[in-house]
Short mmCIF file of C-alpha atoms in Angstrom, two decimals:
data_model
loop_
_atom_site.label_atom_id
_atom_site.label_comp_id
_atom_site.label_asym_id
_atom_site.label_seq_id
_atom_site.Cartn_x
_atom_site.Cartn_y
_atom_site.Cartn_z
CA UNK Y 185 169.88 79.49 88.20
CA UNK Y 186 170.79 81.53 91.70
CA UNK Y 187 166.96 82.50 92.14
CA UNK Y 188 164.87 80.66 94.97
CA UNK Y 189 161.80 79.86 94.21
CA UNK Y 190 159.41 80.11 97.44
CA UNK Y 191 156.24 78.80 97.76
CA UNK Y 192 153.92 80.12 100.23
CA UNK Y 193 151.82 77.89 101.64
CA UNK Y 194 148.41 79.59 103.78
CA UNK Y 195 147.34 77.13 106.43
CA UNK Y 196 143.98 78.29 107.89
CA UNK Y 197 143.64 76.76 111.43
CA UNK Y 198 139.99 75.89 111.96
CA UNK Y 199 139.05 76.05 115.82
CA UNK Y 200 137.93 72.66 117.07
CA UNK Y 201 134.03 72.87 118.19
CA UNK Y 202 133.35 73.67 121.64
CA UNK Y 203 133.25 70.98 124.30
CA UNK Y 204 129.60 70.06 125.29
CA UNK Y 205 129.19 71.15 128.79
CA UNK Y 206 126.78 69.29 131.16
CA UNK Y 207 124.23 71.19 132.83
CA UNK Y 208 121.94 70.09 135.79
CA UNK Y 209 119.50 73.42 136.03
CA UNK Y 210 117.20 74.63 133.55
CA UNK Y 211 115.63 77.98 134.87
CA UNK Y 212 111.70 78.24 134.93
CA UNK Y 213 112.80 82.00 134.44
CA UNK Y 214 114.59 83.33 131.75
CA UNK Y 215 114.51 87.13 131.51
CA UNK Y 216 115.04 89.56 134.07
CA UNK Y 217 114.46 93.35 133.94
CA UNK Y 218 115.39 96.35 136.39
CA UNK Y 219 112.50 98.08 137.29
CA UNK Y 220 111.99 101.72 136.02
CA UNK Y 221 113.42 101.25 132.47
CA UNK Y 222 110.82 101.50 129.55
CA UNK Y 223 110.65 98.70 127.15
CA UNK Y 224 111.83 100.36 124.10
CA UNK Y 225 115.09 101.77 125.78
CA UNK Y 226 115.84 98.13 127.53
CA UNK Y 227 119.21 97.06 126.56
CA UNK Y 228 119.79 93.36 127.57
CA UNK Y 229 122.90 90.65 127.96
CA UNK Y 230 122.49 86.93 127.14
CA UNK Y 231 124.00 84.60 129.69
CA UNK Y 232 124.20 81.22 128.11
CA UNK Y 233 122.49 78.26 130.40
CA UNK Y 234 126.01 76.75 130.96
CA UNK Y 235 126.96 80.43 132.22
CA UNK Y 236 124.04 80.24 134.26
CA UNK Y 237 125.30 76.55 135.87
CA UNK Y 238 128.56 77.76 136.12
CA UNK Y 239 127.53 80.70 138.46
CA UNK Y 240 125.04 78.36 140.28
CA UNK Y 241 127.75 75.63 140.70
CA UNK Y 242 130.41 78.28 142.29
CA UNK Y 243 128.57 80.97 143.61
CA UNK Y 244 125.46 79.49 144.92
CA UNK Y 245 126.73 75.94 145.87
CA UNK Y 246 130.06 77.23 147.28
CA UNK Y 247 132.04 74.19 145.31
CA UNK Y 248 135.93 74.56 144.24
CA UNK Y 249 136.43 75.07 140.88
CA UNK Y 250 137.63 71.54 140.49
CA UNK Y 251 134.56 70.30 141.68
CA UNK Y 252 132.36 72.54 139.35
CA UNK Y 253 134.67 71.62 136.31
CA UNK Y 254 134.02 68.13 137.17
CA UNK Y 255 130.64 68.24 137.35
CA UNK Y 256 130.52 69.86 133.67
CA UNK Y 257 132.59 67.57 132.47
CA UNK Y 258 135.15 70.18 131.39
CA UNK Y 259 138.47 71.25 132.35
CA UNK Y 260 139.25 73.95 135.25
CA UNK Y 261 140.38 76.49 132.89
CA UNK Y 262 137.24 76.19 130.53
CA UNK Y 263 135.50 76.71 133.68
CA UNK Y 264 136.95 79.63 134.74
CA UNK Y 265 136.51 81.55 131.45
CA UNK Y 266 132.83 80.70 131.52
CA UNK Y 267 132.81 81.82 135.23
CA UNK Y 268 134.42 84.97 134.25
CA UNK Y 269 132.16 85.61 131.38
CA UNK Y 270 129.01 85.19 133.38
CA UNK Y 271 130.34 87.32 135.99
CA UNK Y 272 130.86 90.25 133.59
CA UNK Y 273 127.70 90.12 132.17
CA UNK Y 274 125.73 90.16 135.32
CA UNK Y 275 128.12 93.19 136.53
CA UNK Y 276 127.27 94.67 133.43
CA UNK Y 277 123.74 94.14 133.60
CA UNK Y 278 123.46 95.31 137.12
CA UNK Y 279 125.59 98.36 136.59
CA UNK Y 280 123.95 99.45 133.58
CA UNK Y 281 120.55 98.86 134.16
CA UNK Y 282 120.24 96.24 131.38
CA UNK Y 283 117.95 93.07 131.23
CA UNK Y 284 119.09 89.62 131.38
CA UNK Y 285 118.13 86.90 129.01
CA UNK Y 286 118.99 83.29 129.85
CA UNK Y 287 119.07 81.57 126.79
CA UNK Y 288 120.97 79.15 124.57
CA UNK Y 289 124.70 77.69 124.65
CA UNK Y 290 126.44 74.08 124.00
CA UNK Y 291 125.22 72.04 126.62
CA UNK Y 292 123.73 68.70 127.81
CA UNK Y 293 121.19 68.21 130.62
CA UNK Y 294 122.25 65.77 133.16
CA UNK Y 295 119.70 63.08 133.98
CA UNK Y 296 119.68 64.07 137.48
CA UNK Y 297 118.67 67.59 136.16
CA UNK Y 298 116.86 70.18 138.63
CA UNK Y 299 114.05 71.62 137.20
CA UNK Y 300 112.78 75.22 138.39
CA UNK Y 301 108.72 75.70 138.85
CA UNK Y 302 107.23 79.01 137.53
CA UNK Y 303 107.22 80.01 141.41
CA UNK Y 304 111.06 79.45 141.50
CA UNK Y 305 111.24 76.38 143.75
CA UNK Y 306 112.88 73.33 142.34
CA UNK Y 307 110.42 70.71 141.34
CA UNK Y 308 112.62 67.85 141.86
CA UNK Y 309 114.43 65.62 139.44
CA UNK Y 310 113.89 64.72 135.82
CA UNK Y 311 111.48 61.94 135.06
CA UNK Y 312 114.01 59.36 134.33
CA UNK Y 313 117.19 58.82 132.75
CA UNK Y 314 117.58 61.38 130.07
CA UNK Y 315 114.27 63.15 130.57
CA UNK Y 316 114.21 66.50 129.10
CA UNK Y 317 113.82 69.67 130.65
CA UNK Y 318 111.72 72.74 129.33
CA UNK Y 319 112.27 73.54 125.88
CA UNK Y 320 113.94 70.16 125.08
CA UNK Y 321 112.87 67.54 122.75
CA UNK Y 322 111.00 64.55 124.42
CA UNK Y 323 113.67 61.81 124.35
CA UNK Y 324 116.65 63.72 123.63
CA UNK Y 325 118.21 65.41 126.78
CA UNK Y 326 121.29 66.20 124.48
CA UNK Y 327 119.36 68.98 122.43
CA UNK Y 328 118.93 72.33 123.32
CA UNK Y 329 117.34 73.69 120.34
CA UNK Y 330 114.31 76.34 120.30
CA UNK Y 331 111.33 75.36 122.55
CA UNK Y 332 108.18 76.62 123.54
CA UNK Y 333 107.79 79.93 124.57
CA UNK Y 334 110.27 81.08 127.49
CA UNK Y 335 112.48 77.96 127.32
CA UNK Y 336 116.22 78.57 126.66
CA UNK Y 337 116.37 77.45 122.98
CA UNK Y 338 118.96 78.71 120.52
CA UNK Y 339 121.50 76.21 121.69
CA UNK Y 340 123.46 73.80 119.65
CA UNK Y 341 123.23 70.05 119.49
CA UNK Y 342 126.31 68.66 121.43
CA UNK Y 343 128.87 66.09 119.49
CA UNK Y 344 129.14 62.70 120.63
CA UNK Y 345 129.41 61.41 123.92
CA UNK Y 346 132.41 60.12 125.48
CA UNK Y 347 133.67 56.71 124.78
CA UNK Y 348 131.63 53.94 127.00
CA UNK Y 349 128.60 56.29 127.55
CA UNK Y 350 125.42 55.16 125.81
CA UNK Y 351 123.54 56.81 123.03
CA UNK Y 352 121.02 59.33 124.62
CA UNK Y 353 120.95 58.62 127.98
CA UNK Y 354 121.70 59.60 131.64
CA UNK Y 355 125.18 60.68 131.03
CA UNK Y 356 127.25 61.60 134.12
CA UNK Y 357 126.21 61.48 137.36
#
């Protein structure tokens, strides 16, 4: 009777779902390729829409990380990881002669979203609260699924909004 009976319990920790990131810019151009690399030989890196937003806020607008994180409704460490990932992907593409495809992610489009026209100029604000950008289903500014050709698709539908925010609508400002 001096034998101890142990029970081993295996606990599988499921990661929590990623928090939705708010973006304000939907690109009109979603693929960039280096000149002189033949099509069949071209490799590419995929930059998510929220990684592009991190680059835009930090490097183009020159905001500090706290402001960038607040704009995207994420923590500063999460913003730092997004920015590092974006920098790494862009550096890889530039140094290895790879194309850059902007597609997918886990994000919602802010009501005051900027849209880029095919000519590269900003077409102004979205058409009202919760207005979808290119590749978004009308009336559903939080769905980033596959859209028309050239649209940033293959994203995920974000979870519920924060307490106090109404159903599909403008979100943070």
